[in-house]
PDB file of C-alpha atoms in Angstrom:
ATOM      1  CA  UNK Y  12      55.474  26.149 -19.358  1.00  0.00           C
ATOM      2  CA  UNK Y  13      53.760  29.641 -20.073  1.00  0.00           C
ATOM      3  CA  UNK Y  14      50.970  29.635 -21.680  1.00  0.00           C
ATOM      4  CA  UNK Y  15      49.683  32.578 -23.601  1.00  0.00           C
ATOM      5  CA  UNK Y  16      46.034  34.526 -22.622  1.00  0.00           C
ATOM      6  CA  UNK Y  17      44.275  33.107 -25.977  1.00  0.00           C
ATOM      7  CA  UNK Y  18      46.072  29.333 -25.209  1.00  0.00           C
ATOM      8  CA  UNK Y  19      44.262  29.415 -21.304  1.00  0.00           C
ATOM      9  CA  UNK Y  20      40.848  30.950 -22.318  1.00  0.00           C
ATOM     10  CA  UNK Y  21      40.448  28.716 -25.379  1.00  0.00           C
ATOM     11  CA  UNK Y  22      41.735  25.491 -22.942  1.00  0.00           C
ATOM     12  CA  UNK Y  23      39.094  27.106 -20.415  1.00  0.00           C
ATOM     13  CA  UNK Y  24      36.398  27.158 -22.587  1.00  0.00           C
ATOM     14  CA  UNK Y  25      37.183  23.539 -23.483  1.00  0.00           C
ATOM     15  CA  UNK Y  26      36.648  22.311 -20.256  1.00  0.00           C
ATOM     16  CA  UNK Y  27      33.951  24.132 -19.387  1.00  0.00           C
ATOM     17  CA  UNK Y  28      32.120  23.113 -22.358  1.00  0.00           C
ATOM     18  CA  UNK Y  29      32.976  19.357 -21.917  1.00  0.00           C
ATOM     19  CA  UNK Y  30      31.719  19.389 -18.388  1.00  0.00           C
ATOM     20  CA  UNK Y  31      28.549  21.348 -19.518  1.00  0.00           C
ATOM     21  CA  UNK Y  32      28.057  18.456 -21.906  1.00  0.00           C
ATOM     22  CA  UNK Y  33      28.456  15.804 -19.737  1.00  0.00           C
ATOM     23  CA  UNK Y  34      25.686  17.318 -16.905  1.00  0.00           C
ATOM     24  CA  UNK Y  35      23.102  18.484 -19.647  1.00  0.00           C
ATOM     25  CA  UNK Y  36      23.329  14.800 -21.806  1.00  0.00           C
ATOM     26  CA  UNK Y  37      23.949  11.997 -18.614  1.00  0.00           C
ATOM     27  CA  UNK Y  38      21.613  13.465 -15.945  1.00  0.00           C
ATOM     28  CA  UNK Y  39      24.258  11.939 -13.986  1.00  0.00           C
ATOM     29  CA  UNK Y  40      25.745  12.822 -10.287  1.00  0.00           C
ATOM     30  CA  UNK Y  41      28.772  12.213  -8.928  1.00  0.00           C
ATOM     31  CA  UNK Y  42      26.823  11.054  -5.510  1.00  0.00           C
ATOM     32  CA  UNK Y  43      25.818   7.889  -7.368  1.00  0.00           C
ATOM     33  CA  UNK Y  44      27.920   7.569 -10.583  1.00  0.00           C
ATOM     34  CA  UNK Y  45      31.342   5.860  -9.378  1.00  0.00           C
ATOM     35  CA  UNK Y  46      32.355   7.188 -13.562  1.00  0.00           C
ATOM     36  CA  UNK Y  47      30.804  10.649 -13.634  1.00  0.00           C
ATOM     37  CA  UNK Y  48      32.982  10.928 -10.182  1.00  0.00           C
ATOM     38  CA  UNK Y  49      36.113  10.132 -11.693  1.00  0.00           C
ATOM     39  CA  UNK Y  50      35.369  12.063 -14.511  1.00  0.00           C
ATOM     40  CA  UNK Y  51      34.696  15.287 -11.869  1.00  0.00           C
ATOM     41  CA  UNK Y  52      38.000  14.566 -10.205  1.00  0.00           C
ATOM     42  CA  UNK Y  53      39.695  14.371 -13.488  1.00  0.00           C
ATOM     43  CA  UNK Y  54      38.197  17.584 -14.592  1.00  0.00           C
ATOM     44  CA  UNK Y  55      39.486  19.270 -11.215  1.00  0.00           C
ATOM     45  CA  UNK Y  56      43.362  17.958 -11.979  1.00  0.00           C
ATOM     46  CA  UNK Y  57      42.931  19.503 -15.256  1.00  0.00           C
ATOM     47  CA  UNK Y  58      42.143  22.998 -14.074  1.00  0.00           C
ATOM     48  CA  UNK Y  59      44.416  23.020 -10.915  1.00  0.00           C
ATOM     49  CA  UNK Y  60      47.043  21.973 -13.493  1.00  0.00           C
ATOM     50  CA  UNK Y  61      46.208  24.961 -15.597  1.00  0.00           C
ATOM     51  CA  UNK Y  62      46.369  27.131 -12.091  1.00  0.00           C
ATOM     52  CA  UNK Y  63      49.216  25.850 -10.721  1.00  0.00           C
ATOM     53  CA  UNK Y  64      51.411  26.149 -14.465  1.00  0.00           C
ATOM     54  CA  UNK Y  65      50.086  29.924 -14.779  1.00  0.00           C
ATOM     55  CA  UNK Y  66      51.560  30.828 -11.718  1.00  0.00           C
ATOM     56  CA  UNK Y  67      54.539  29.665 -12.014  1.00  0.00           C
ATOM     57  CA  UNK Y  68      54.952  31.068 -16.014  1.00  0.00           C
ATOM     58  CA  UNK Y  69      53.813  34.012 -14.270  1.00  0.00           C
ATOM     59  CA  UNK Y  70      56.042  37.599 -14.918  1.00  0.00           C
ATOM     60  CA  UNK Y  71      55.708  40.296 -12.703  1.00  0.00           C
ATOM     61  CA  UNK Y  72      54.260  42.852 -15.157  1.00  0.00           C
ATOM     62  CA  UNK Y  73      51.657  45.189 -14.465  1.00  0.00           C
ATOM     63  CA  UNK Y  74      50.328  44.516 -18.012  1.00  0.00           C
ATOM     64  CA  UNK Y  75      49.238  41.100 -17.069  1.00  0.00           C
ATOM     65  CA  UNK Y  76      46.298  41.726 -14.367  1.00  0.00           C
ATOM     66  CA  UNK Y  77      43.395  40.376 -16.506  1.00  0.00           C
ATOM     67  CA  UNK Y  78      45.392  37.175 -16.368  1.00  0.00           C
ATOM     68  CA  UNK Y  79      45.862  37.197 -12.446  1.00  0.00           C
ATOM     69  CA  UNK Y  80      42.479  37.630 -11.696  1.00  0.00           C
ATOM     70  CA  UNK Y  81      41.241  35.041 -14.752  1.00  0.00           C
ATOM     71  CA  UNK Y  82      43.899  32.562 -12.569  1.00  0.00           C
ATOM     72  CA  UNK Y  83      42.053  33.527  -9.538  1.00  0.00           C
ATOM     73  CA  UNK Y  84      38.377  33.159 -10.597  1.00  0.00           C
ATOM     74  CA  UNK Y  85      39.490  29.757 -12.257  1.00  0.00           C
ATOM     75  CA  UNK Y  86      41.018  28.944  -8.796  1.00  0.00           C
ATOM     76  CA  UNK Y  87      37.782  29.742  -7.427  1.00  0.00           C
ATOM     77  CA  UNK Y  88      35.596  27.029  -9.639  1.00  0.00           C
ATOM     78  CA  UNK Y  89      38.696  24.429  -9.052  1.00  0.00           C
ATOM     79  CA  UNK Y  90      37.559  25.224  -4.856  1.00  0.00           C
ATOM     80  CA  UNK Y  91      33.958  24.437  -5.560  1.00  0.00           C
ATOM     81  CA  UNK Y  92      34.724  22.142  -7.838  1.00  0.00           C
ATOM     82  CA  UNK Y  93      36.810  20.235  -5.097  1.00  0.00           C
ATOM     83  CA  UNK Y  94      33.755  20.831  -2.367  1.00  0.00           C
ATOM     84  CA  UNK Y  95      31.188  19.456  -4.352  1.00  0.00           C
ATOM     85  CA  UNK Y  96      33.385  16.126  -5.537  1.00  0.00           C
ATOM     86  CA  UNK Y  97      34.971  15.989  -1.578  1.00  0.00           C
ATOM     87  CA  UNK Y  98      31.042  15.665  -0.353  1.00  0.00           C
ATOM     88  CA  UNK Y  99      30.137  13.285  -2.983  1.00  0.00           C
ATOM     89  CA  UNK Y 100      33.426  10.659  -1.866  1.00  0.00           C
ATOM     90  CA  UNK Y 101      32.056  11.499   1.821  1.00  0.00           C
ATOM     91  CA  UNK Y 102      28.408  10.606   0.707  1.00  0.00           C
ATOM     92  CA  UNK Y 103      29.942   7.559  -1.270  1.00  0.00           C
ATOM     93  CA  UNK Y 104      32.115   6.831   1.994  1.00  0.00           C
ATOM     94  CA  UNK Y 105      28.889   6.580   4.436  1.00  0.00           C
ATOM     95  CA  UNK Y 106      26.554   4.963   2.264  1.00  0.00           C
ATOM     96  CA  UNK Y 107      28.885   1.957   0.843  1.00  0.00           C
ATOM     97  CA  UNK Y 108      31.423   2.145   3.550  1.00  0.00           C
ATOM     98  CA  UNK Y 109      35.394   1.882   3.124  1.00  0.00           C
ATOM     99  CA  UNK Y 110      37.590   0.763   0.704  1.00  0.00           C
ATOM    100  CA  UNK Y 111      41.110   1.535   0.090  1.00  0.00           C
ATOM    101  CA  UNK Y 112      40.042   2.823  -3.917  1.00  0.00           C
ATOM    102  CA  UNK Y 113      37.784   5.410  -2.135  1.00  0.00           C
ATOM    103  CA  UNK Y 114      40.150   6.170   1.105  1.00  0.00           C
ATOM    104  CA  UNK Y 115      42.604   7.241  -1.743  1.00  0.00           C
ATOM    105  CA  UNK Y 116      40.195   9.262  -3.443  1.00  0.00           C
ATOM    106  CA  UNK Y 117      39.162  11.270  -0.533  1.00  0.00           C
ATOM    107  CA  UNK Y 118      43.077  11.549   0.648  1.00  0.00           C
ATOM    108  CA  UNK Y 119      43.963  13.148  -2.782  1.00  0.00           C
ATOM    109  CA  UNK Y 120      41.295  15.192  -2.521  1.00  0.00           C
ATOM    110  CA  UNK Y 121      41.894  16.816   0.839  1.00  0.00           C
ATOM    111  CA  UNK Y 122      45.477  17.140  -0.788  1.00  0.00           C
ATOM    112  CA  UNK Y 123      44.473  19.231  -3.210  1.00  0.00           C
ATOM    113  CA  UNK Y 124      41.560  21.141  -1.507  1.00  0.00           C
ATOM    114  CA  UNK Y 125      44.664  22.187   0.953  1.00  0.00           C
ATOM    115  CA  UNK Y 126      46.750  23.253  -2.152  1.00  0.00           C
ATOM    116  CA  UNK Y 127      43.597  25.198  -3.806  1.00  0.00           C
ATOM    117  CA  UNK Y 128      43.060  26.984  -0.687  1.00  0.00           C
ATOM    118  CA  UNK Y 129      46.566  28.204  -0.302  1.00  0.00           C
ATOM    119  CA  UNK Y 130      46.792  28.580  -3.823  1.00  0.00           C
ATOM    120  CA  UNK Y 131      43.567  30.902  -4.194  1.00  0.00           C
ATOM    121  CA  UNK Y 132      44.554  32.948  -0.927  1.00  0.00           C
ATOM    122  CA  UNK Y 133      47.641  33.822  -2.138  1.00  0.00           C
ATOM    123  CA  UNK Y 134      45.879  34.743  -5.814  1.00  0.00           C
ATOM    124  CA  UNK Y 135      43.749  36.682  -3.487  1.00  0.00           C
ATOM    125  CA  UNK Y 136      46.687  38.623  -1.949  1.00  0.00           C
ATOM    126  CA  UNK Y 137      47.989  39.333  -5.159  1.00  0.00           C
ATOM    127  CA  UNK Y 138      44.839  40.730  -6.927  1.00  0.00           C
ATOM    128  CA  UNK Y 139      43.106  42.964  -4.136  1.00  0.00           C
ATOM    129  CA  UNK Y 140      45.909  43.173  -1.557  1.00  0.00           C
ATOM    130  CA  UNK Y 141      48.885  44.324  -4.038  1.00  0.00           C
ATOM    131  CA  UNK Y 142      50.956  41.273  -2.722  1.00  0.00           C
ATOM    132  CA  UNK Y 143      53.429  39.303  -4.737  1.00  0.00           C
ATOM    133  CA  UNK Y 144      53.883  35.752  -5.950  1.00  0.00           C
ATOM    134  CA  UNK Y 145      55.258  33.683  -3.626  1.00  0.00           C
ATOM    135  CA  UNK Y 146      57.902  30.798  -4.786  1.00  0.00           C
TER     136      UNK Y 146
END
């Protein structure tokens, strides 16, 4: 799927609207809330989704470097994003102990803080190092 410029910024605006919402009117953390947690995690898969479809609808055109770097910064918030919600399931893991529900959590997690970090790097290359996309 390619999406267009106006279809990601519009979908990026969404999100980060929704997730300014839900921190101004709960008050909530996701080092206590088991919910707001989730709802941090699925907030993450939404935006590495968004990441991870650019790239691969991506062309090779010159033309498109806004987009490139917009896919980078965004790759960026999904990183700190994915630190913030990996300490909180680490917090959540010391201070109630193990279960398999959280051991799950935490192993996606690392799976997808590994795939962000790859991800972004090679975003990185691409932007500021004149590399290419990488199949």
């Amino acid at each position: 799927v390619n999406f267009k410029i106006k279809d990601q910024a519009r979908l990026m605006d969404y999100l980060r609207y929704n997730g300014d919402l839900v921190v101004l009117f709960t008050g909530q953390s996701p080092y206590h809330d088991r919910e707001f947690l989730l709802l941090f995690n699925l907030m993450l898969v939404a935006v590495m989704g968004i990441v991870v479809f650019s790239v691969s609808g991506h062309t090779v055109i010159k033309k498109y470097r806004f987009q490139k770097i917009t896919m980078f910064l965004l790759a960026v918030v999904a990183f700190v994003i994915n630190v913030i919600a990996l300490s909180a399931i680490i917090y959540r893991l010391g201070e109630f102990g193990f279960s398999p529900n959280r051991v799950a959590v935490l192993g996606s997690n690392v799976l997808i803080f590994g795939h962000l970090a790859i991800t972004m790097l090679d975003l990185y290359r691409v932007n500021f190092r004149n590399g290419t996309f990488q199949a």
